Structures are given as C-alpha cells and as structure tokens.
C-alpha cells in the first residue's frame, strides 16, 4: 500500500496563516491535489497539480512542494476556512492511484 | 452548472443487494471518467474504481474488485455502483466524482463531486 501522512489537526487564529503538510515517498514524482471538506458536505477541490488554483478559489489558498512533503497554505485564515483538508496523490509506479491523505482538521480559534 | 446528483440514503440488511446512482448534468457526461470514493470514519477517503461512460471502460481498485460492480447508461447520463450481497463493512458514505481532463490513472483531479449517498448496513 501507499500512504500519505497529514497532521490530524491544525489550529489558527483568524487572519493568521495555516500550513497543512502532506508527506509521501513518491511526492517528488507525482502531482498532489488538495480538497476541502466541510461538515455534511462533499470534498471540494482547492489546489490541483501541486500549486494551481481552480477558478473561484480564493488567492489565500496556495500550494508548495519540497521533496517528499507538500504544503497547503491558507494565508489570512477566515472562519469559513474551518474544515477538513485532504491531499491526494499516487505512488511512483501507478500501482496505487488516487490515494488520499489521512486528513487534517483546521480549527479557526 | 456542472453537477453530479446522487441517489438517496439507503438502509439495508446484510446479504441484501443495492444499486446507487450518480446523474451528471451541465457537461458532456460520456467524455469524462467518473470515480467512486468511499468515506468512513475508520479508513477515511478510499478510491474504489472508475468508469468511462463513453465506452464503459472500467478500472477497479484491487481491494474492491469483485465487491462492487460499476456501470453507466450514457443515454441518461447516469453512473451506477452495485453490490450483490452487502455486509456491515460496506456501511459508509459513497461519493461519485468527475475526473478532470486527460486521465493518467495515477494522480488526477476530482473536480466535481456528488453530494454523497449514505449506506447503512445493519441487521
């Protein structure tokens, strides 16, 4: 199997910066996608191909990569950003496609 | 508006069969892969498999092969997932999601999601 590891939780005050990491051995070779999921709702794509923002996603959401760790950064966090965030990627061989991370709960204090 | 609308919540007994649906609108349904994803408290989000409605090409995640059957009826823009015999471990929230653009079968964006179908299997 292939695993993507995220911290269980991140807490941040309004207006501050939240950083959510996702670690996996194949991340230098595979794109990462990030999803936001609010309670009772389906996941929603916020970052694709490591750093790209879909149309309509606020600029405060950004992605970055560094070796086997990728980071979703939310700058100037707002109360509406409180949600679970999941990364998604694949192993280097393609034997384990569309693997989701363990998820990070972002709490806005 | 591009959207996927799924069938409603289900309560079933072990051993019963079930077929849930995912209807697309606002785009060319036949030309995009549809993936199915299960979400449970214990295992999180799990990709189960995907289908291309245009020609019903199907890929299953090995751990779900034989456990579920994917199908699609492009004439009514609807994808399906069915079980022949449910077990308690099949309980969970099931999402369908559109895969955006050219598919690599490794890492691709799930750019549109259905609202989910909750399945509860209990005796």
Coordinates of N, CA and C in Angstrom, one line a residue:
Chain A
X1 N 0.8 -1.2 0.0 CA 0.0 0.0 0.0 C 0.9 1.3 0.0
X2 N 0.3 2.4 -0.2 CA 1.0 3.7 -0.2 C 0.2 4.6 0.7
X3 N 1.0 5.3 1.5 CA 0.3 6.2 2.5 C 0.8 7.6 2.3
X4 N -0.2 8.5 2.5 CA 0.1 10.0 2.6 C -0.3 10.4 4.0
X5 N 0.7 11.0 4.6 CA 0.5 11.4 6.1 C 0.3 12.8 6.2
X6 N -0.7 13.2 7.0 CA -1.0 14.5 7.3 C -1.1 14.7 8.8
X7 N -0.9 15.9 9.4 CA -1.1 16.1 10.8 C -2.6 16.0 11.1
X8 N -3.1 15.4 12.2 CA -4.5 15.3 12.4 C -5.2 16.7 12.6
X9 N -4.5 17.7 13.1 CA -5.2 18.9 13.3 C -4.2 20.1 13.3
X10 N -4.7 21.2 12.9 CA -4.0 22.5 12.9 C -5.0 23.6 13.4
X11 N -4.5 24.3 14.4 CA -5.3 25.4 14.9 C -4.7 26.8 14.6
X12 N -5.5 27.7 14.2 CA -5.0 29.0 13.8 C -6.0 30.1 14.1
X13 N -5.5 31.3 14.5 CA -6.4 32.4 14.7 C -6.8 33.1 13.4
X14 N -7.9 33.7 13.4 CA -8.3 34.5 12.2 C -7.3 35.5 11.8
X15 N -7.0 35.5 10.5 CA -6.0 36.4 9.9 C -4.6 35.9 9.9
X16 N -4.4 34.8 10.6 CA -3.1 34.2 10.6 C -2.9 33.2 9.5
X17 N -1.8 32.5 9.4 CA -1.5 31.6 8.3 C -1.6 30.1 8.8
X18 N -2.3 29.3 8.1 CA -2.4 27.9 8.4 C -1.6 27.1 7.3
X19 N -0.7 26.2 7.8 CA 0.1 25.4 6.9 C -0.3 23.9 7.2
X20 N -0.7 23.2 6.2 CA -1.1 21.8 6.3 C -0.1 21.0 5.4
X21 N 0.6 20.0 6.0 CA 1.5 19.2 5.3 C 1.0 17.9 4.9
X22 N 1.6 17.3 3.8 CA 1.2 16.0 3.3 C 2.6 15.4 2.9
X23 N 2.9 14.2 3.5 CA 4.1 13.6 3.2 C 3.9 12.2 2.6
X24 N 4.8 11.9 1.6 CA 4.7 10.6 0.9 C 6.0 10.4 0.1
X25 N 6.4 9.2 0.0 CA 7.7 8.9 -0.7 C 7.7 9.3 -2.2
X26 N 6.6 9.2 -2.8 CA 6.5 9.5 -4.3 C 6.2 10.9 -4.6
X27 N 6.0 11.8 -3.6 CA 5.6 13.1 -3.9 C 6.5 13.9 -4.8
X28 N 7.9 13.6 -4.8 CA 8.7 14.3 -5.8 C 8.3 14.0 -7.3
X29 N 7.7 12.9 -7.5 CA 7.4 12.4 -8.8 C 5.9 12.5 -9.2
X30 N 5.0 12.7 -8.3 CA 3.6 12.7 -8.6 C 3.0 14.0 -8.2
X31 N 2.0 14.5 -8.9 CA 1.2 15.7 -8.5 C 0.4 15.4 -7.3
X32 N 0.1 16.5 -6.6 CA -0.7 16.4 -5.4 C -1.9 17.3 -5.6
X33 N -3.1 16.9 -5.1 CA -4.3 17.6 -5.2 C -4.8 17.8 -3.8
X34 N -5.4 18.9 -3.5 CA -6.0 19.2 -2.2 C -7.5 19.5 -2.2
X35 N -8.1 18.9 -1.2 CA -9.6 19.1 -1.1 C -10.0 19.6 0.2
X36 N -11.0 20.4 0.2 CA -11.6 20.9 1.5 C -12.9 20.2 1.7
X37 N -13.2 19.8 2.9 CA -14.5 19.2 3.2 C -15.1 19.8 4.5
X38 N -16.2 20.4 4.3 CA -16.9 21.0 5.5 C -17.9 19.9 6.0
X39 N -18.3 20.0 7.2 CA -19.2 19.0 7.8 C -20.5 18.9 7.0
X40 N -20.8 17.6 6.7 CA -22.0 17.4 5.9 C -22.0 17.6 4.4
X41 N -20.8 18.0 3.9 CA -20.6 18.3 2.5 C -19.6 17.3 1.9
X42 N -19.6 17.3 0.6 CA -18.7 16.5 -0.2 C -17.3 17.3 -0.2
X43 N -16.2 16.6 -0.5 CA -15.0 17.2 -0.7 C -15.0 18.2 -1.9
X44 N -14.1 19.2 -1.9 CA -14.2 20.2 -2.9 C -12.7 20.6 -3.2
X45 N -12.4 20.5 -4.5 CA -11.0 20.7 -5.0 C -10.6 22.2 -4.8
X46 N -9.5 22.4 -4.1 CA -9.0 23.7 -3.9 C -7.6 24.0 -4.5
X47 N -6.8 22.9 -4.7 CA -5.5 23.0 -5.3 C -5.3 21.8 -6.2
X48 N -4.8 22.0 -7.5 CA -4.5 20.8 -8.3 C -3.1 21.0 -8.9
X49 N -2.5 19.8 -9.2 CA -1.2 19.8 -9.7 C -0.2 20.6 -8.9
X50 N -0.2 20.3 -7.6 CA 0.7 20.9 -6.6 C 0.4 22.3 -6.2
X51 N 0.3 23.2 -7.2 CA 0.3 24.6 -6.9 C -0.8 25.4 -7.6
X52 N -1.7 24.8 -8.4 CA -2.6 25.5 -9.2 C -4.0 25.6 -8.5
X53 N -4.6 26.8 -8.7 CA -5.9 27.1 -8.1 C -7.0 27.0 -9.1
X54 N -8.0 26.2 -8.8 CA -9.2 26.2 -9.8 C -9.8 27.5 -9.8
X55 N -10.6 27.8 -10.8 CA -11.3 29.1 -10.9 C -12.3 29.2 -9.7
X56 N -12.2 30.4 -9.1 CA -13.2 30.6 -8.0 C -12.6 30.4 -6.6
X57 N -11.4 29.8 -6.6 CA -10.8 29.5 -5.3 C -10.0 30.8 -4.9
X58 N -10.2 31.3 -3.6 CA -9.5 32.5 -3.2 C -8.0 32.4 -3.3
X59 N -7.4 33.5 -3.5 CA -5.9 33.5 -3.6 C -5.2 33.2 -2.3
X60 N -5.9 33.2 -1.2 CA -5.3 32.9 0.1 C -4.9 31.4 0.2
X61 N -5.5 30.6 -0.7 CA -5.1 29.2 -0.8 C -3.9 29.0 -1.8
X62 N -2.9 28.4 -1.3 CA -1.7 28.2 -2.2 C -1.1 26.8 -1.8
X63 N -0.4 26.3 -2.8 CA 0.3 25.0 -2.6 C 1.8 25.2 -2.9
X64 N 2.6 24.3 -2.3 CA 4.0 24.3 -2.5 C 4.6 22.9 -2.3
X65 N 5.8 22.7 -2.8 CA 6.4 21.4 -2.7 C 7.8 21.5 -2.2
X66 N 8.3 20.5 -1.5 CA 9.6 20.4 -1.1 C 10.0 18.9 -0.8
X67 N 10.6 18.3 -1.8 CA 10.9 16.9 -1.7 C 9.7 16.0 -1.4
X68 N 9.7 15.3 -0.4 CA 8.6 14.3 -0.1 C 7.5 14.9 0.7
X69 N 7.5 16.2 0.9 CA 6.5 16.9 1.6 C 5.9 18.1 0.7
X70 N 4.6 18.1 0.7 CA 3.9 19.2 0.0 C 3.1 19.9 1.1
X71 N 2.8 21.2 0.9 CA 2.1 22.0 1.8 C 1.0 22.8 1.2
X72 N -0.1 22.8 1.9 CA -1.2 23.7 1.6 C -1.2 24.8 2.6
X73 N -1.1 26.0 2.1 CA -1.0 27.2 2.9 C -2.3 28.0 2.7
X74 N -2.9 28.4 3.8 CA -4.0 29.3 3.8 C -3.6 30.6 4.5
X75 N -3.4 31.6 3.8 CA -3.0 32.9 4.3 C -4.2 33.8 4.7
X76 N -4.1 34.4 5.8 CA -5.2 35.3 6.2 C -6.5 34.4 6.5
X77 N -6.3 33.4 7.3 CA -7.4 32.5 7.5 C -8.7 33.2 7.9
X78 N -9.8 32.7 7.4 CA -11.1 33.2 7.8 C -11.9 32.1 8.4
X79 N -12.9 32.5 9.2 CA -13.7 31.5 9.9 C -14.3 30.4 8.9
X80 N -14.6 30.8 7.7 CA -15.2 29.9 6.7 C -14.2 28.9 6.3
X81 N -13.0 29.0 6.6 CA -11.9 28.0 6.2 C -11.9 26.8 7.1
X82 N -12.6 26.9 8.2 CA -12.6 25.8 9.1 C -13.2 24.6 8.4
X83 N -12.5 23.5 8.3 CA -12.9 22.3 7.6 C -11.8 21.3 7.7
X84 N -12.1 20.1 7.1 CA -11.1 19.1 7.0 C -10.4 19.2 5.6
X85 N -9.1 19.0 5.5 CA -8.4 19.1 4.3 C -7.7 17.8 4.0
X86 N -7.8 17.3 2.8 CA -7.2 16.1 2.4 C -6.3 16.3 1.2
X87 N -5.1 15.7 1.2 CA -4.3 15.6 0.0 C -4.6 14.3 -0.8
X88 N -4.2 14.3 -2.0 CA -4.5 13.1 -2.9 C -3.3 13.1 -3.9
X89 N -2.8 11.8 -4.0 CA -1.7 11.6 -5.0 C -1.7 10.2 -5.3
X90 N -0.5 9.7 -5.8 CA -0.3 8.3 -6.2 C 1.1 7.9 -5.9
X91 N 1.3 6.6 -5.9 CA 2.7 6.1 -5.7 C 3.4 6.2 -7.0
X92 N 4.7 6.0 -7.0 CA 5.5 6.2 -8.2 C 5.3 5.2 -9.3
X93 N 4.8 4.1 -9.0 CA 4.6 3.0 -10.0 C 3.2 3.1 -10.7
X94 N 2.3 3.7 -10.0 CA 0.9 3.7 -10.5 C 0.1 2.5 -10.0
X95 N 0.7 1.7 -9.2 CA 0.0 0.6 -8.6 C -1.0 1.0 -7.6
X96 N -0.8 2.2 -7.0 CA -1.7 2.7 -6.0 C -2.1 4.1 -6.4
X97 N -3.1 4.2 -7.3 CA -3.6 5.5 -7.8 C -4.6 6.1 -6.9
X98 N -4.7 7.4 -7.0 CA -5.8 8.1 -6.3 C -5.8 7.8 -4.8
X99 N -4.7 7.9 -4.1 CA -4.6 7.7 -2.7 C -4.9 9.0 -2.0
X100 N -5.7 9.0 -1.0 CA -6.0 10.2 -0.2 C -5.2 10.2 1.1
X101 N -4.8 11.4 1.6 CA -4.2 11.5 2.8 C -5.1 11.3 4.0
X102 N -4.6 11.3 5.2 CA -5.3 10.9 6.4 C -6.2 12.1 6.8
X103 N -6.0 13.3 6.3 CA -6.9 14.4 6.6 C -6.4 15.2 7.8
X104 N -6.6 16.5 7.7 CA -6.2 17.5 8.7 C -7.4 18.4 9.0
X105 N -7.8 18.4 10.3 CA -8.9 19.3 10.7 C -8.3 20.7 11.0
X106 N -8.7 21.7 10.3 CA -8.3 23.0 10.6 C -9.3 23.7 11.4
X107 N -8.9 24.2 12.6 CA -9.8 24.9 13.5 C -9.4 26.3 13.6
X108 N -10.4 27.2 13.3 CA -10.1 28.6 13.4 C -10.6 29.1 14.8
X109 N -9.6 29.5 15.6 CA -9.8 29.8 17.0 C -10.7 31.1 17.2
Chain B
X1 N -24.8 24.7 -15.1 CA -24.0 24.4 -13.9 C -23.6 22.9 -14.0
X2 N -22.3 22.6 -13.9 CA -21.9 21.2 -13.9 C -22.2 20.6 -12.5
X3 N -22.9 19.5 -12.5 CA -23.1 18.9 -11.2 C -23.4 17.4 -11.4
X4 N -23.1 16.7 -10.3 CA -23.4 15.3 -10.1 C -24.4 15.1 -9.0
X5 N -25.5 14.5 -9.2 CA -26.6 14.3 -8.2 C -26.7 12.8 -7.9
X6 N -26.6 12.4 -6.7 CA -26.6 11.0 -6.3 C -27.9 10.6 -5.7
X7 N -28.2 9.3 -5.7 CA -29.4 8.8 -5.2 C -29.4 8.9 -3.6
X8 N -30.5 8.7 -3.0 CA -30.7 9.0 -1.6 C -30.1 7.9 -0.7
X9 N -30.1 8.2 0.6 CA -29.6 7.3 1.6 C -30.3 6.0 1.6
X10 N -29.6 5.0 2.0 CA -30.1 3.6 2.0 C -29.8 2.9 3.3
X11 N -30.8 2.2 3.8 CA -30.6 1.3 5.0 C -30.9 -0.1 4.5
X12 N -30.0 -1.0 4.7 CA -30.1 -2.3 4.2 C -29.7 -3.3 5.3
X13 N -30.1 -4.6 5.0 CA -29.7 -5.7 5.9 C -28.5 -6.4 5.2
X14 N -27.7 -7.0 6.0 CA -26.6 -7.9 5.5 C -27.2 -8.9 4.5
X15 N -26.5 -9.1 3.4 CA -26.9 -10.0 2.4 C -27.8 -9.4 1.3
X16 N -28.4 -8.3 1.5 CA -29.2 -7.6 0.5 C -28.4 -7.0 -0.6
X17 N -29.0 -6.8 -1.7 CA -28.4 -6.1 -2.8 C -28.7 -4.6 -2.8
X18 N -27.9 -3.9 -3.6 CA -28.1 -2.5 -3.6 C -27.5 -1.9 -4.9
X19 N -28.1 -0.9 -5.5 CA -27.6 -0.2 -6.6 C -27.8 1.3 -6.4
X20 N -26.7 2.1 -6.4 CA -26.9 3.5 -6.2 C -26.5 4.2 -7.5
X21 N -26.9 5.5 -7.6 CA -26.7 6.1 -8.9 C -26.1 7.5 -8.7
X22 N -25.6 8.0 -9.9 CA -24.9 9.3 -9.9 C -25.3 9.9 -11.3
X23 N -26.1 10.9 -11.3 CA -26.5 11.5 -12.6 C -25.8 12.8 -12.8
X24 N -25.2 12.9 -14.0 CA -24.4 14.1 -14.3 C -25.3 15.1 -15.2
X25 N -25.0 16.4 -15.1 CA -25.6 17.4 -15.9 C -24.7 18.6 -16.1
X26 N -25.0 19.3 -17.2 CA -24.2 20.5 -17.4 C -22.9 20.3 -18.1
X27 N -22.6 19.1 -18.6 CA -21.4 18.8 -19.3 C -21.6 17.5 -20.1
X28 N -20.6 17.2 -21.0 CA -20.7 16.0 -21.8 C -20.4 14.8 -21.0
X29 N -21.4 14.2 -20.4 CA -21.2 13.1 -19.5 C -20.4 12.0 -20.0
X30 N -20.5 11.6 -21.3 CA -19.8 10.5 -21.9 C -18.3 10.7 -22.0
X31 N -17.8 11.9 -21.9 CA -16.4 12.2 -22.2 C -15.6 12.4 -20.9
X32 N -16.1 12.1 -19.8 CA -15.3 12.2 -18.5 C -15.4 11.0 -17.7
X33 N -14.3 10.5 -17.2 CA -14.3 9.4 -16.2 C -15.1 9.8 -15.0
X34 N -15.8 8.9 -14.4 CA -16.5 9.0 -13.1 C -15.8 8.0 -12.1
X35 N -15.3 8.6 -11.0 CA -14.8 7.7 -10.0 C -15.7 7.6 -8.8
X36 N -15.6 6.5 -8.1 CA -16.4 6.3 -6.9 C -15.4 6.3 -5.7
X37 N -15.8 6.9 -4.6 CA -15.0 7.1 -3.4 C -15.8 6.8 -2.2
X38 N -15.3 6.0 -1.3 CA -16.0 5.7 0.0 C -15.3 6.5 1.1
X39 N -16.1 6.9 2.0 CA -15.6 7.6 3.2 C -16.1 7.0 4.4
X40 N -15.3 6.6 5.3 CA -15.7 6.0 6.6 C -14.8 6.6 7.7
X41 N -15.3 6.6 8.9 CA -14.5 7.2 10.0 C -13.2 6.4 10.2
X42 N -13.2 5.1 9.9 CA -12.0 4.3 10.2 C -11.0 4.4 9.1
X43 N -11.4 4.5 7.9 CA -10.4 4.4 6.8 C -10.3 5.7 6.0
X44 N -11.1 6.7 6.3 CA -11.1 7.9 5.5 C -11.6 7.8 4.1
X45 N -11.0 8.5 3.2 CA -11.4 8.5 1.8 C -10.7 7.4 1.1
X46 N -11.4 6.6 0.4 CA -10.8 5.5 -0.4 C -11.4 5.5 -1.8
X47 N -10.5 5.5 -2.8 CA -10.8 5.4 -4.2 C -11.2 3.9 -4.4
X48 N -12.4 3.7 -5.1 CA -12.9 2.3 -5.3 C -12.7 1.9 -6.7
X49 N -12.9 2.8 -7.7 CA -12.9 2.4 -9.1 C -13.4 3.6 -9.9
X50 N -13.4 3.4 -11.2 CA -13.8 4.4 -12.1 C -14.3 3.9 -13.4
X51 N -15.2 4.6 -14.1 CA -15.8 4.2 -15.3 C -15.8 5.3 -16.3
X52 N -15.6 5.0 -17.6 CA -15.7 6.0 -18.6 C -17.0 5.7 -19.3
X53 N -18.0 6.6 -19.1 CA -19.3 6.3 -19.7 C -19.4 6.2 -21.2
X54 N -18.4 6.8 -21.9 CA -18.4 6.8 -23.3 C -18.3 5.4 -23.9
X55 N -17.5 4.5 -23.2 CA -17.4 3.2 -23.7 C -17.5 2.1 -22.6
X56 N -17.8 2.6 -21.4 CA -17.9 1.7 -20.2 C -16.6 1.0 -19.9
X57 N -15.5 1.6 -20.2 CA -14.2 1.1 -19.8 C -14.2 1.3 -18.2
X58 N -13.7 0.3 -17.5 CA -13.8 0.3 -16.1 C -12.5 -0.1 -15.5
X59 N -12.1 0.6 -14.4 CA -10.9 0.2 -13.6 C -11.3 0.1 -12.2
X60 N -11.0 -1.0 -11.6 CA -11.3 -1.2 -10.1 C -10.0 -1.1 -9.3
X61 N -10.1 -0.6 -8.2 CA -9.0 -0.7 -7.2 C -9.0 -2.2 -6.8
X62 N -7.9 -2.9 -6.8 CA -7.9 -4.3 -6.5 C -8.7 -4.7 -5.3
X63 N -8.6 -4.0 -4.2 CA -9.3 -4.4 -3.0 C -10.8 -4.3 -3.1
X64 N -11.3 -3.6 -4.1 CA -12.8 -3.6 -4.4 C -13.2 -4.4 -5.5
X65 N -12.3 -5.0 -6.3 CA -12.6 -5.8 -7.4 C -13.4 -7.0 -6.9
X66 N -14.6 -7.3 -7.5 CA -15.4 -8.4 -7.1 C -16.3 -8.0 -5.9
X67 N -16.1 -6.9 -5.3 CA -17.0 -6.5 -4.2 C -18.1 -5.6 -4.7
X68 N -17.8 -4.8 -5.7 CA -18.8 -3.9 -6.3 C -18.8 -4.0 -7.8
X69 N -19.8 -3.6 -8.5 CA -19.9 -3.5 -9.9 C -20.2 -2.1 -10.4
X70 N -19.4 -1.6 -11.2 CA -19.7 -0.3 -11.8 C -20.3 -0.4 -13.2
X71 N -21.2 0.5 -13.5 CA -21.8 0.5 -14.8 C -22.3 2.0 -15.1
X72 N -22.7 2.2 -16.3 CA -23.1 3.5 -16.7 C -24.1 3.4 -17.9
X73 N -25.1 4.3 -17.9 CA -26.0 4.4 -19.0 C -25.9 5.8 -19.6
X74 N -25.1 6.0 -20.6 CA -24.8 7.3 -21.1 C -26.1 8.0 -21.7
X75 N -27.1 7.2 -22.1 CA -28.3 7.8 -22.7 C -29.0 8.6 -21.6
X76 N -28.8 8.3 -20.4 CA -29.5 9.1 -19.3 C -28.4 9.7 -18.4
X77 N -27.2 9.8 -18.8 CA -26.1 10.5 -18.1 C -26.0 10.0 -16.7
X78 N -26.0 8.7 -16.5 CA -26.0 8.2 -15.1 C -25.0 7.0 -15.0
X79 N -24.3 7.1 -13.9 CA -23.4 6.0 -13.5 C -23.9 5.3 -12.3
X80 N -23.6 4.1 -12.1 CA -24.1 3.2 -11.1 C -23.0 2.5 -10.4
X81 N -23.3 2.1 -9.1 CA -22.4 1.2 -8.4 C -23.4 0.2 -7.7
X82 N -23.1 -1.1 -7.8 CA -24.0 -2.0 -7.2 C -23.2 -3.1 -6.4
X83 N -23.9 -3.6 -5.4 CA -23.5 -4.7 -4.6 C -24.5 -5.9 -4.7
X84 N -24.0 -7.1 -4.8 CA -24.8 -8.3 -4.9 C -25.2 -8.7 -3.5
X85 N -24.3 -8.5 -2.5 CA -24.6 -9.0 -1.2 C -23.8 -8.1 -0.2
X86 N -24.6 -7.2 0.5 CA -23.9 -6.3 1.3 C -23.5 -6.9 2.6
X87 N -22.4 -6.3 3.2 CA -22.0 -6.7 4.5 C -21.9 -5.4 5.4
X88 N -21.8 -5.6 6.7 CA -21.7 -4.5 7.6 C -20.6 -3.6 7.2
X89 N -19.5 -4.1 6.7 CA -18.3 -3.3 6.4 C -18.5 -2.4 5.2
X90 N -19.6 -2.6 4.5 CA -20.0 -1.7 3.3 C -20.6 -0.4 3.8
X91 N -20.9 -0.3 5.0 CA -21.5 0.9 5.5 C -20.6 2.1 5.3
X92 N -21.1 3.2 4.9 CA -20.3 4.4 4.7 C -20.9 5.4 3.8
X93 N -20.2 6.5 3.6 CA -20.7 7.5 2.6 C -20.0 7.2 1.3
X94 N -20.8 7.2 0.2 CA -20.2 6.9 -1.1 C -20.4 8.2 -2.0
X95 N -19.3 8.6 -2.6 CA -19.3 9.7 -3.5 C -18.9 9.3 -4.9
X96 N -19.6 9.9 -5.8 CA -19.1 9.8 -7.2 C -18.4 11.2 -7.5
X97 N -17.4 11.2 -8.3 CA -16.7 12.4 -8.7 C -16.2 12.3 -10.1
X98 N -16.2 13.5 -10.7 CA -15.8 13.5 -12.1 C -14.2 13.7 -12.1
X99 N -13.6 13.0 -13.0 CA -12.1 13.2 -13.1 C -11.9 14.2 -14.2
X100 N -11.1 15.2 -13.9 CA -10.9 16.4 -14.8 C -9.9 16.0 -15.9
X101 N -10.2 16.4 -17.1 CA -9.2 16.4 -18.2 C -8.7 15.0 -18.6
X102 N -7.5 15.0 -19.1 CA -6.8 13.8 -19.6 C -6.4 12.9 -18.3
X103 N -6.9 11.7 -18.3 CA -6.7 10.9 -17.2 C -5.3 10.1 -17.3
X104 N -4.6 10.1 -16.2 CA -3.3 9.4 -16.1 C -3.4 8.1 -15.4
X105 N -4.5 7.9 -14.7 CA -4.7 6.7 -13.9 C -3.8 6.6 -12.7
X106 N -3.3 7.8 -12.3 CA -2.4 7.8 -11.2 C -2.8 9.0 -10.3
X107 N -2.5 10.2 -10.7 CA -2.9 11.4 -10.0 C -3.6 12.3 -10.9
X108 N -4.9 12.5 -10.7 CA -5.8 13.3 -11.4 C -6.7 14.1 -10.5
X109 N -7.2 15.2 -10.9 CA -8.1 16.0 -10.1 C -9.5 15.5 -10.2
X110 N -10.1 15.3 -9.0 CA -11.6 15.0 -8.9 C -12.3 16.4 -8.8
X111 N -12.7 17.0 -9.9 CA -13.1 18.4 -9.9 C -14.5 18.6 -9.6
X112 N -15.4 17.6 -9.7 CA -16.8 17.8 -9.4 C -17.2 16.6 -8.6
X113 N -17.9 16.8 -7.5 CA -18.3 15.7 -6.6 C -19.8 15.7 -6.5
X114 N -20.4 14.5 -6.4 CA -21.8 14.4 -6.0 C -21.9 14.7 -4.5
X115 N -23.2 14.7 -4.1 CA -23.4 15.1 -2.7 C -23.2 13.9 -1.7
X116 N -23.1 12.8 -2.3 CA -22.8 11.6 -1.4 C -24.1 10.8 -1.2
X117 N -23.9 9.5 -1.1 CA -25.0 8.6 -0.7 C -24.6 7.8 0.5
X118 N -25.3 7.9 1.6 CA -25.0 7.2 2.8 C -25.6 5.8 2.8
X119 N -24.8 4.8 3.0 CA -25.3 3.4 3.0 C -25.1 2.9 4.4
X120 N -26.1 2.4 5.0 CA -26.1 1.8 6.4 C -26.5 0.4 6.3
X121 N -25.6 -0.5 6.6 CA -25.9 -1.9 6.5 C -25.9 -2.5 8.0
X122 N -27.1 -2.9 8.4 CA -27.2 -3.3 9.8 C -28.4 -4.3 9.9
X123 N -28.2 -5.3 10.7 CA -29.2 -6.3 11.0 C -30.2 -5.8 12.0

